[in-house]
Amino acid sequence: MQYAAVKDVLAGQYSAGETVTVRGWVRTRRDSKAGISFVNVHDGSCFDAIQAVVPSDLDNYSSEVQKLTTGCSVAVTGTVAASAGQGQDFELQASSVHVYGWVEDPDTYPMAPKRHSMEYLREFAHLRPRTNVAGAVTRVRHCLAQAVHRFFHQHGYYWISTPIITTSDAEGAGELFRVSTLDMQNLPKDDKGQVDYSQDFFGKEAFLTVSGQLNVEAFASSLSKVYTFGPTFRAENSNTSRHLAEFWMIEPEVAFADLNDVAKLAEDMLKFVFKAVLDERADDMAFFAERIDKQAISRLQHVIDNDFVHMDYTDAIEVLQNCGKQFDYPVAWGVDLQSEHERYLAEEHVGAPVILKNYPRDIKAFYMRQNDDGKTVAAMDVLAPGIGEIIGGSAREERLDLLDKRLREMDLPAEEYSWYRDLRRYGSVPHAGFGLGFERLVAYVTGMTNIRDVIPYPRSPKNADF
Ligand code: 4AD
């Protein structure tokens, strides 16, 4: 038995006349009056299904082949033949069809072959991988992840696995999920009536990480160019189309780099991964351009072909104030930009991703490097049309006295950050990095409008099923 992936047969890797067996799931079946059936089988190896032409003289033709419905799992053995059908060069002339599994009650099969809404599909996170859209998202997501690793590897970065369980709040924003083995019904209390976490598994309060940055900074302080790529968790109660409670983040950290260096790194990385997806997933991208977002391909090509626009936060505020548009949230120097502002800047003002830099100190995290003006920090966000912020980054405060001052001002306990402070005490160097939200990247690339549809199992407020 020569097993073949659908993509290889369709790509012409087998010669006409060769016998192969394809295993997968039925996408559609059509019976012709002439007594043959056309069974389209997909196996996830590419967007397209292969057409198997099944003659009526097979033993199980009427008992099984003619009963095949969408979702049945099969092995089709046949000879590869040039196809007269539109849109494909090869098909299989079947000599046997083996059915692995039937679809019970096809009329109530939740993934019946019709267009389902994204909301409906979310209710079936375990079955939606069978749909064209989820298959395409999955392959593009994989391609992007591989391209990210390839980019950093080729540029001399080491991948650091940072911890998922931690006792530090890397962003100092308090959006933490607690990890505990204490008995919730019977929590141990100290003299002041507070929960006594010294009796907990780790001997103190522990959380799921919100970012690997602080840990990866320690490795940048020795290996120079590093990155982390892993899951991160935020207990922010944001029920929006761009927030998840569990998302993946790519965080490079570069010793001896400043803000402009990492802005350039972000631009180079995005161009690299966009090019990879256009080269390697042309089939899926064509589907997104046809069914989800007409600009899916041209938008990426535009980014690849043009330099990123840089803009200072202060100038962006002026643009927003003078653009004549009514925003729900008022704009003034010092405010944190809302999604409507970010979208305006990227979509309408620039028409492409834009890098905003030098934000007011008071709206940013404690670790960001202070600029000489005393008001702003060397922070950047990359804003993308249709989605808003996809990257947040900064130069890090490498001067211990200024870091300590910031911790005090923000009421953050210096002792909790003592190991982080050590990096400034022993051979401190200027350094910078950023975090790219992986699902926001996948959403931007595919044109999918809800971030919950670009991660296999989305986690959001009141939703951790499957
Ligand atoms: O801007 P953020 O909070 O930055 C950090 O966590 C830094 N420690 C990164 C660094 O400098 N190493 O988050 C970075 C990115 C955002 O731009 C966004 O793309 C994504 O992470 N992100 C989310 N994605 C999905 N759901 C959420 N709730 C997200 N919060 C942030």
Short mmCIF file of C-alpha atoms and ligand atoms in Angstrom, two decimals:
data_model
loop_
_atom_site.label_atom_id
_atom_site.label_comp_id
_atom_site.label_asym_id
_atom_site.label_seq_id
_atom_site.Cartn_x
_atom_site.Cartn_y
_atom_site.Cartn_z
CA MET A 1 0.00 0.00 0.00
CA GLN A 2 1.47 3.36 -1.00
CA TYR A 3 -0.11 5.97 1.28
CA ALA A 4 -0.11 9.48 -0.14
CA ALA A 5 -0.95 12.91 1.26
CA VAL A 6 -3.61 14.73 -0.75
CA LYS A 7 -1.26 17.69 -1.27
CA ASP A 8 1.39 15.49 -2.87
CA VAL A 9 -1.04 13.88 -5.28
CA LEU A 10 -2.49 17.25 -6.26
CA ALA A 11 1.00 18.70 -6.67
CA GLY A 12 1.88 16.02 -9.20
CA GLN A 13 4.37 14.14 -7.07
CA TYR A 14 2.97 10.83 -8.33
CA SER A 15 2.88 9.97 -12.02
CA ALA A 16 -0.32 9.29 -13.85
CA GLY A 17 -1.05 5.56 -13.63
CA GLU A 18 0.61 5.10 -10.22
CA THR A 19 -1.54 3.44 -7.55
CA VAL A 20 -1.82 5.28 -4.23
CA THR A 21 -4.04 5.23 -1.16
CA VAL A 22 -5.34 8.48 0.25
CA ARG A 23 -6.81 8.55 3.76
CA GLY A 24 -9.00 11.33 5.03
CA TRP A 25 -12.56 12.59 5.41
CA VAL A 26 -15.28 13.06 2.85
CA ARG A 27 -15.95 16.69 2.03
CA THR A 28 -18.68 16.07 -0.54
CA ARG A 29 -20.15 13.23 -2.60
CA ARG A 30 -22.00 13.52 -5.89
CA ASP A 31 -23.46 10.62 -7.87
CA SER A 32 -23.75 10.89 -11.64
CA LYS A 33 -26.52 9.43 -13.69
CA ALA A 34 -23.89 7.42 -15.55
CA GLY A 35 -23.35 5.32 -12.41
CA ILE A 36 -20.22 6.77 -10.92
CA SER A 37 -19.69 8.78 -7.77
CA PHE A 38 -17.37 11.71 -7.21
CA VAL A 39 -16.12 11.66 -3.66
CA ASN A 40 -13.99 14.59 -2.52
CA VAL A 41 -11.58 13.62 0.22
CA HIS A 42 -9.48 15.99 2.33
CA ASP A 43 -6.78 15.08 4.82
CA GLY A 44 -5.71 18.52 6.10
CA SER A 45 -2.41 18.48 4.19
CA CYS A 46 -3.61 21.36 1.99
CA PHE A 47 -6.73 23.41 1.45
CA ASP A 48 -8.07 21.35 -1.46
CA ALA A 49 -9.68 17.96 -1.41
CA ILE A 50 -8.86 15.35 -4.03
CA GLN A 51 -11.62 14.06 -6.24
CA ALA A 52 -11.97 10.29 -6.26
CA VAL A 53 -13.94 8.93 -9.20
CA VAL A 54 -15.63 5.80 -7.90
CA PRO A 55 -17.14 3.34 -10.41
CA SER A 56 -20.34 1.46 -9.61
CA ASP A 57 -18.72 -1.95 -10.06
CA LEU A 58 -17.00 -1.79 -6.67
CA ASP A 59 -18.36 -4.45 -4.30
CA ASN A 60 -19.44 -1.92 -1.71
CA TYR A 61 -20.70 0.72 -4.19
CA SER A 62 -24.36 0.65 -3.27
CA SER A 63 -23.92 -0.69 0.26
CA GLU A 64 -21.38 1.94 1.31
CA VAL A 65 -20.06 4.39 -1.31
CA GLN A 66 -23.49 5.74 -2.12
CA LYS A 67 -24.14 6.24 1.59
CA LEU A 68 -21.05 8.36 2.23
CA THR A 69 -21.79 11.77 3.69
CA THR A 70 -19.66 14.73 4.73
CA GLY A 71 -17.32 13.84 7.58
CA CYS A 72 -17.11 10.06 6.99
CA SER A 73 -13.55 8.79 7.27
CA VAL A 74 -12.25 6.73 4.36
CA ALA A 75 -9.26 5.25 2.59
CA VAL A 76 -9.47 5.45 -1.18
CA THR A 77 -7.07 3.43 -3.30
CA GLY A 78 -6.82 4.23 -6.97
CA THR A 79 -4.66 5.25 -9.86
CA VAL A 80 -3.54 8.83 -10.27
CA ALA A 81 -5.01 10.38 -13.42
CA ALA A 82 -5.00 13.76 -15.09
CA SER A 83 -8.26 15.46 -14.20
CA ALA A 84 -10.63 17.05 -16.64
CA GLY A 85 -12.30 18.81 -13.70
CA GLN A 86 -11.82 22.52 -13.18
CA GLY A 87 -9.32 23.75 -10.61
CA GLN A 88 -7.33 20.56 -10.20
CA ASP A 89 -4.79 18.77 -12.31
CA PHE A 90 -5.08 15.30 -10.79
CA GLU A 91 -7.74 12.96 -9.49
CA LEU A 92 -7.97 9.35 -8.35
CA GLN A 93 -9.64 6.60 -10.37
CA ALA A 94 -10.75 4.54 -7.40
CA SER A 95 -10.35 0.77 -7.26
CA SER A 96 -11.39 0.44 -3.60
CA VAL A 97 -13.03 2.52 -0.91
CA HIS A 98 -12.68 1.51 2.72
CA VAL A 99 -14.88 3.23 5.28
CA TYR A 100 -13.25 3.73 8.69
CA GLY A 101 -16.07 5.60 10.36
CA TRP A 102 -19.58 6.70 9.50
CA VAL A 103 -21.23 9.94 10.49
CA GLU A 104 -24.14 8.99 12.68
CA ASP A 105 -27.33 10.70 11.65
CA PRO A 106 -25.97 13.04 8.93
CA ASP A 107 -29.03 15.29 9.21
CA THR A 108 -28.02 16.38 12.69
CA TYR A 109 -24.24 16.35 12.12
CA PRO A 110 -23.22 19.78 13.46
CA MET A 111 -20.67 20.33 10.67
CA ALA A 112 -23.06 19.59 7.80
CA PRO A 113 -21.76 21.11 4.54
CA LYS A 114 -23.20 24.60 4.57
CA ARG A 115 -21.92 27.97 5.69
CA HIS A 116 -21.99 28.26 9.46
CA SER A 117 -21.51 31.46 11.39
CA MET A 118 -18.30 31.84 13.41
CA GLU A 119 -20.41 32.11 16.58
CA TYR A 120 -22.03 28.76 15.81
CA LEU A 121 -18.67 27.12 15.11
CA ARG A 122 -17.31 28.36 18.44
CA GLU A 123 -19.89 26.18 20.19
CA PHE A 124 -18.22 23.16 18.58
CA ALA A 125 -14.52 23.79 19.23
CA HIS A 126 -13.92 20.04 18.93
CA LEU A 127 -15.60 19.70 15.53
CA ARG A 128 -14.78 23.02 13.89
CA PRO A 129 -11.27 21.87 12.87
CA ARG A 130 -13.14 19.97 10.11
CA THR A 131 -14.34 23.14 8.45
CA ASN A 132 -12.51 24.81 5.58
CA VAL A 133 -12.02 27.97 7.56
CA ALA A 134 -10.59 26.34 10.68
CA GLY A 135 -8.33 24.15 8.56
CA ALA A 136 -6.99 27.19 6.72
CA VAL A 137 -6.46 29.12 9.97
CA THR A 138 -4.64 26.16 11.49
CA ARG A 139 -2.22 25.81 8.59
CA VAL A 140 -1.54 29.56 8.45
CA ARG A 141 -1.01 29.64 12.21
CA HIS A 142 1.47 26.80 11.95
CA CYS A 143 3.28 28.46 9.06
CA LEU A 144 3.56 31.74 11.01
CA ALA A 145 4.90 30.01 14.13
CA GLN A 146 7.50 28.13 12.10
CA ALA A 147 8.48 31.33 10.29
CA VAL A 148 8.90 33.18 13.59
CA HIS A 149 11.30 30.53 14.90
CA ARG A 150 13.12 30.47 11.56
CA PHE A 151 13.50 34.24 11.51
CA PHE A 152 15.05 34.37 14.97
CA HIS A 153 17.21 31.32 14.39
CA GLN A 154 18.58 32.81 11.17
CA HIS A 155 19.33 36.07 12.95
CA GLY A 156 21.30 34.48 15.79
CA TYR A 157 18.65 34.50 18.53
CA TYR A 158 18.25 31.72 21.10
CA TRP A 159 14.79 30.49 22.09
CA ILE A 160 14.35 30.60 25.86
CA SER A 161 11.55 28.66 27.55
CA THR A 162 10.32 31.02 30.24
CA PRO A 163 8.17 29.73 33.09
CA ILE A 164 4.40 29.57 32.99
CA ILE A 165 4.05 29.54 36.77
CA THR A 166 5.67 32.53 38.42
CA THR A 167 5.50 34.66 41.53
CA SER A 168 6.21 37.96 39.67
CA ASP A 169 3.75 40.25 37.96
CA ALA A 170 5.79 41.08 34.85
CA GLU A 171 3.55 43.93 33.77
CA GLY A 172 2.73 45.18 37.26
CA ALA A 173 -0.89 45.50 36.14
CA GLY A 174 -2.43 42.98 38.53
CA GLU A 175 -4.22 40.96 35.84
CA LEU A 176 -3.15 37.63 37.27
CA PHE A 177 -4.65 34.16 37.50
CA ARG A 178 -3.67 32.60 40.81
CA VAL A 179 -2.22 29.09 40.91
CA SER A 180 -2.91 27.37 44.18
CA THR A 181 -3.40 23.94 45.70
CA LEU A 182 -5.03 25.31 48.85
CA ASP A 183 -8.44 23.98 49.85
CA MET A 184 -10.77 26.82 48.81
CA GLN A 185 -13.37 25.76 51.39
CA ASN A 186 -10.87 25.87 54.18
CA LEU A 187 -8.22 28.49 53.44
CA PRO A 188 -5.43 28.81 56.04
CA LYS A 189 -5.31 32.30 57.55
CA ASP A 190 -2.48 34.21 59.24
CA ASP A 191 -2.72 36.37 62.44
CA LYS A 192 -4.16 39.26 60.41
CA GLY A 193 -6.87 37.07 58.91
CA GLN A 194 -5.20 37.09 55.47
CA VAL A 195 -4.84 33.90 53.43
CA ASP A 196 -1.58 32.25 54.50
CA TYR A 197 0.11 31.41 51.22
CA SER A 198 3.20 30.13 53.03
CA GLN A 199 1.20 26.93 53.34
CA ASP A 200 0.55 26.83 49.60
CA PHE A 201 2.42 24.61 47.12
CA PHE A 202 5.14 27.15 46.29
CA GLY A 203 5.33 28.64 49.78
CA LYS A 204 4.00 31.96 48.49
CA GLU A 205 1.38 33.31 46.13
CA ALA A 206 1.94 32.07 42.59
CA PHE A 207 0.36 33.02 39.28
CA LEU A 208 0.18 32.16 35.60
CA THR A 209 2.62 34.37 33.73
CA VAL A 210 1.40 37.52 31.96
CA SER A 211 4.67 37.82 30.01
CA GLY A 212 8.03 36.07 29.81
CA GLN A 213 9.85 39.38 29.44
CA LEU A 214 11.50 39.69 32.84
CA ASN A 215 12.80 36.14 32.68
CA VAL A 216 14.05 36.54 29.15
CA GLU A 217 15.83 39.77 30.09
CA ALA A 218 18.03 37.68 32.39
CA PHE A 219 19.12 35.60 29.40
CA ALA A 220 19.63 38.65 27.17
CA SER A 221 21.99 39.83 29.90
CA SER A 222 24.34 37.02 28.93
CA LEU A 223 23.38 35.51 25.58
CA SER A 224 22.72 38.94 23.99
CA LYS A 225 19.96 37.97 21.52
CA VAL A 226 17.13 35.81 22.82
CA TYR A 227 13.38 35.36 22.51
CA THR A 228 10.57 33.55 24.21
CA PHE A 229 7.49 32.18 22.46
CA GLY A 230 4.90 30.69 24.73
CA PRO A 231 1.47 30.96 26.31
CA THR A 232 0.63 33.92 28.52
CA PHE A 233 -2.42 34.59 30.64
CA ARG A 234 -4.34 37.73 31.53
CA ALA A 235 -7.29 37.92 33.87
CA GLU A 236 -8.54 41.13 32.28
CA ASN A 237 -12.27 41.19 31.96
CA SER A 238 -12.21 42.27 28.33
CA ASN A 239 -14.92 40.63 26.31
CA THR A 240 -13.73 41.95 22.96
CA SER A 241 -12.82 40.56 19.57
CA ARG A 242 -9.10 41.16 20.24
CA HIS A 243 -8.64 39.93 23.81
CA LEU A 244 -8.09 36.41 25.06
CA ALA A 245 -7.47 35.26 28.62
CA GLU A 246 -4.88 32.81 27.26
CA PHE A 247 -2.80 33.86 24.28
CA TRP A 248 0.64 33.20 22.86
CA MET A 249 3.31 35.83 22.79
CA ILE A 250 6.63 36.19 20.97
CA GLU A 251 9.07 38.28 22.98
CA PRO A 252 12.56 39.00 21.66
CA GLU A 253 14.99 40.72 23.99
CA VAL A 254 18.20 42.28 22.70
CA ALA A 255 21.23 43.43 24.69
CA PHE A 256 22.91 46.68 23.58
CA ALA A 257 19.81 47.62 21.58
CA ASP A 258 17.69 50.75 21.79
CA LEU A 259 14.09 51.44 20.83
CA ASN A 260 14.83 52.08 17.16
CA ASP A 261 16.78 48.83 16.93
CA VAL A 262 13.82 46.78 18.12
CA ALA A 263 11.39 48.79 15.99
CA LYS A 264 13.49 47.73 13.00
CA LEU A 265 13.57 44.16 14.30
CA ALA A 266 9.77 44.14 14.53
CA GLU A 267 9.49 45.43 10.96
CA ASP A 268 11.95 42.87 9.60
CA MET A 269 10.27 40.04 11.48
CA LEU A 270 6.78 40.94 10.28
CA LYS A 271 7.96 41.22 6.67
CA PHE A 272 9.72 37.87 6.94
CA VAL A 273 6.70 36.01 8.31
CA PHE A 274 4.28 37.66 5.85
CA LYS A 275 6.48 36.60 2.98
CA ALA A 276 6.64 33.06 4.35
CA VAL A 277 2.87 32.81 4.54
CA LEU A 278 2.37 34.16 1.02
CA ASP A 279 4.97 31.72 -0.33
CA GLU A 280 3.99 28.64 1.65
CA ARG A 281 0.24 28.96 2.15
CA ALA A 282 -0.92 30.41 -1.14
CA ASP A 283 -3.88 27.99 -1.12
CA ASP A 284 -5.19 29.09 2.26
CA MET A 285 -4.49 32.77 1.60
CA ALA A 286 -6.47 32.56 -1.64
CA PHE A 287 -9.38 31.18 0.39
CA PHE A 288 -9.14 34.05 2.92
CA ALA A 289 -9.00 36.60 0.11
CA GLU A 290 -12.08 35.07 -1.51
CA ARG A 291 -14.22 34.36 1.52
CA ILE A 292 -13.09 36.45 4.49
CA ASP A 293 -11.28 39.61 3.40
CA LYS A 294 -10.62 40.72 -0.18
CA GLN A 295 -7.43 42.49 0.89
CA ALA A 296 -5.93 39.50 2.70
CA ILE A 297 -3.11 39.04 0.18
CA SER A 298 -2.60 42.58 -1.13
CA ARG A 299 -2.36 43.95 2.42
CA LEU A 300 0.54 41.68 3.28
CA GLN A 301 2.28 42.41 0.01
CA HIS A 302 1.92 46.14 0.70
CA VAL A 303 3.58 45.72 4.09
CA ILE A 304 6.41 43.68 2.57
CA ASP A 305 7.03 46.32 -0.10
CA ASN A 306 6.99 49.47 2.05
CA ASP A 307 8.88 50.94 4.97
CA PHE A 308 6.95 51.20 8.23
CA VAL A 309 5.80 54.67 9.20
CA HIS A 310 7.08 55.85 12.59
CA MET A 311 5.22 58.45 14.61
CA ASP A 312 5.69 59.96 18.05
CA TYR A 313 2.83 59.52 20.52
CA THR A 314 2.76 63.30 20.92
CA ASP A 315 2.30 63.81 17.16
CA ALA A 316 -0.34 61.07 17.04
CA ILE A 317 -2.36 62.90 19.69
CA GLU A 318 -2.26 66.00 17.52
CA VAL A 319 -3.40 64.03 14.48
CA LEU A 320 -6.30 62.56 16.44
CA GLN A 321 -7.30 65.94 17.87
CA ASN A 322 -7.28 67.62 14.46
CA CYS A 323 -8.76 64.87 12.29
CA GLY A 324 -12.32 66.08 12.72
CA LYS A 325 -13.58 62.67 13.80
CA GLN A 326 -15.81 62.18 16.87
CA PHE A 327 -14.33 59.51 19.11
CA ASP A 328 -16.19 57.85 21.98
CA TYR A 329 -13.15 58.39 24.20
CA PRO A 330 -11.77 61.95 24.26
CA VAL A 331 -8.17 62.47 23.20
CA ALA A 332 -5.66 64.48 25.19
CA TRP A 333 -1.92 64.17 25.81
CA GLY A 334 -1.48 61.60 28.55
CA VAL A 335 -4.42 59.31 27.72
CA ASP A 336 -3.94 55.68 26.88
CA LEU A 337 -5.06 55.23 23.29
CA GLN A 338 -8.25 53.25 22.80
CA SER A 339 -8.84 50.78 20.03
CA GLU A 340 -10.83 53.39 18.05
CA HIS A 341 -7.83 55.75 18.12
CA GLU A 342 -5.36 53.04 17.18
CA ARG A 343 -7.54 51.94 14.31
CA TYR A 344 -7.96 55.46 13.03
CA LEU A 345 -4.21 56.00 12.99
CA ALA A 346 -3.41 52.71 11.27
CA GLU A 347 -6.41 52.41 8.95
CA GLU A 348 -7.30 55.93 7.96
CA HIS A 349 -4.27 58.08 8.67
CA VAL A 350 -1.49 55.77 7.49
CA GLY A 351 -3.30 52.92 5.73
CA ALA A 352 -0.69 50.40 6.88
CA PRO A 353 0.96 49.33 10.13
CA VAL A 354 2.39 52.28 12.04
CA ILE A 355 4.93 52.35 14.88
CA LEU A 356 3.99 54.75 17.66
CA LYS A 357 6.84 55.72 19.97
CA ASN A 358 7.64 57.60 23.17
CA TYR A 359 4.51 57.28 25.25
CA PRO A 360 3.77 59.18 28.47
CA ARG A 361 5.53 57.52 31.38
CA ASP A 362 2.43 57.41 33.56
CA ILE A 363 0.45 55.05 31.32
CA LYS A 364 3.24 52.55 30.80
CA ALA A 365 4.88 49.69 32.71
CA PHE A 366 7.49 50.19 35.44
CA TYR A 367 10.38 48.67 33.48
CA MET A 368 10.35 51.08 30.55
CA ARG A 369 13.36 53.34 30.04
CA GLN A 370 12.77 56.99 30.85
CA ASN A 371 13.49 59.55 28.17
CA ASP A 372 15.45 62.70 29.00
CA ASP A 373 12.31 64.87 28.83
CA GLY A 374 11.21 63.41 32.19
CA LYS A 375 7.69 62.83 30.82
CA THR A 376 7.92 60.00 28.33
CA VAL A 377 9.40 56.53 28.11
CA ALA A 378 11.11 54.79 25.20
CA ALA A 379 8.10 52.60 24.43
CA MET A 380 6.60 51.60 21.12
CA ASP A 381 3.41 49.98 19.90
CA VAL A 382 2.90 48.62 16.41
CA LEU A 383 -0.67 49.35 15.32
CA ALA A 384 -2.18 47.42 12.45
CA PRO A 385 -5.19 48.33 10.33
CA GLY A 386 -8.32 46.46 11.33
CA ILE A 387 -6.96 45.26 14.61
CA GLY A 388 -5.02 47.96 16.45
CA GLU A 389 -2.06 47.07 18.66
CA ILE A 390 -0.28 43.90 17.66
CA ILE A 391 3.10 44.65 19.25
CA GLY A 392 4.09 46.42 22.45
CA GLY A 393 7.73 46.98 23.27
CA SER A 394 10.30 49.27 24.86
CA ALA A 395 13.84 49.97 25.83
CA ARG A 396 14.22 48.73 29.40
CA GLU A 397 15.34 50.88 32.31
CA GLU A 398 18.84 49.55 32.91
CA ARG A 399 19.77 52.18 35.53
CA LEU A 400 19.08 50.79 39.01
CA ASP A 401 18.38 54.13 40.69
CA LEU A 402 15.76 55.07 38.09
CA LEU A 403 14.18 51.60 38.16
CA ASP A 404 13.91 51.73 41.95
CA LYS A 405 12.37 55.18 41.80
CA ARG A 406 9.76 53.87 39.38
CA LEU A 407 8.96 50.84 41.55
CA ARG A 408 8.42 53.16 44.51
CA GLU A 409 6.26 55.57 42.53
CA MET A 410 4.11 52.71 41.29
CA ASP A 411 3.87 51.14 44.73
CA LEU A 412 5.42 47.89 43.57
CA PRO A 413 7.33 45.85 46.18
CA ALA A 414 11.09 46.07 45.42
CA GLU A 415 11.71 42.78 47.26
CA GLU A 416 9.48 40.90 44.78
CA TYR A 417 11.66 42.23 41.96
CA SER A 418 14.98 41.69 43.73
CA TRP A 419 16.26 39.20 41.14
CA TYR A 420 15.24 41.60 38.37
CA ARG A 421 17.10 44.40 40.15
CA ASP A 422 20.18 42.15 40.29
CA LEU A 423 20.38 42.34 36.50
CA ARG A 424 20.99 46.09 37.00
CA ARG A 425 23.46 45.51 39.82
CA TYR A 426 25.71 43.11 37.98
CA GLY A 427 26.93 44.17 34.56
CA SER A 428 23.85 46.08 33.46
CA VAL A 429 23.60 47.00 29.77
CA PRO A 430 21.14 48.99 27.70
CA HIS A 431 18.63 46.57 26.19
CA ALA A 432 15.25 46.50 24.53
CA GLY A 433 12.58 44.11 23.36
CA PHE A 434 8.97 43.70 22.40
CA GLY A 435 6.00 41.37 22.61
CA LEU A 436 3.99 40.33 19.58
CA GLY A 437 0.57 38.88 20.36
CA PHE A 438 0.54 35.77 18.19
CA GLU A 439 -3.25 35.54 17.80
CA ARG A 440 -3.44 39.20 16.81
CA LEU A 441 -0.85 38.42 14.16
CA VAL A 442 -2.87 35.45 12.89
CA ALA A 443 -6.03 37.59 12.85
CA TYR A 444 -4.25 40.32 10.90
CA VAL A 445 -2.84 37.89 8.35
CA THR A 446 -6.06 35.97 7.73
CA GLY A 447 -8.50 38.87 8.03
CA MET A 448 -10.48 36.92 10.63
CA THR A 449 -12.34 39.51 12.66
CA ASN A 450 -12.55 37.71 16.00
CA ILE A 451 -9.43 36.56 17.80
CA ARG A 452 -11.39 33.60 19.21
CA ASP A 453 -11.43 32.08 15.74
CA VAL A 454 -7.67 31.99 15.28
CA ILE A 455 -6.73 29.94 18.36
CA PRO A 456 -7.76 26.29 18.62
CA TYR A 457 -9.42 26.56 22.03
CA PRO A 458 -10.19 30.17 22.99
CA ARG A 459 -10.28 31.15 26.64
CA SER A 460 -12.28 34.24 27.55
CA PRO A 461 -14.47 35.38 30.46
CA LYS A 462 -16.97 32.62 31.30
CA ASN A 463 -15.52 30.35 28.64
CA ALA A 464 -13.00 27.58 29.23
CA ASP A 465 -14.97 24.66 27.80
CA PHE A 466 -13.39 21.86 25.77
O1 4AD B 1 1.72 45.35 25.42
P1 4AD B 1 1.85 44.08 26.21
O2 4AD B 1 1.08 43.97 27.47
O3 4AD B 1 3.41 43.92 26.45
C1 4AD B 1 4.03 43.00 27.23
O4 4AD B 1 3.50 42.05 27.76
C2 4AD B 1 5.51 43.18 27.24
N1 4AD B 1 6.04 42.43 28.38
C3 4AD B 1 6.08 42.70 25.94
C4 4AD B 1 7.56 42.88 25.85
O5 4AD B 1 8.02 43.99 25.73
N2 4AD B 1 8.31 41.80 25.91
O6 4AD B 1 1.47 42.85 25.27
C5 4AD B 1 2.17 42.62 24.07
C6 4AD B 1 1.22 42.16 23.00
C7 4AD B 1 0.16 43.19 22.62
O7 4AD B 1 0.66 44.11 21.69
C8 4AD B 1 -0.92 42.31 22.02
O8 4AD B 1 -0.60 41.98 20.68
C9 4AD B 1 -0.81 41.05 22.84
O9 4AD B 1 0.47 41.04 23.44
N3 4AD B 1 -1.85 41.00 23.89
C10 4AD B 1 -2.95 40.26 23.81
N4 4AD B 1 -3.39 39.43 22.85
C11 4AD B 1 -4.57 38.80 23.07
N5 4AD B 1 -5.31 38.95 24.19
C12 4AD B 1 -4.90 39.77 25.18
N6 4AD B 1 -5.62 39.88 26.29
C13 4AD B 1 -3.67 40.48 25.00
N7 4AD B 1 -2.97 41.35 25.77
C14 4AD B 1 -1.87 41.65 25.07
#
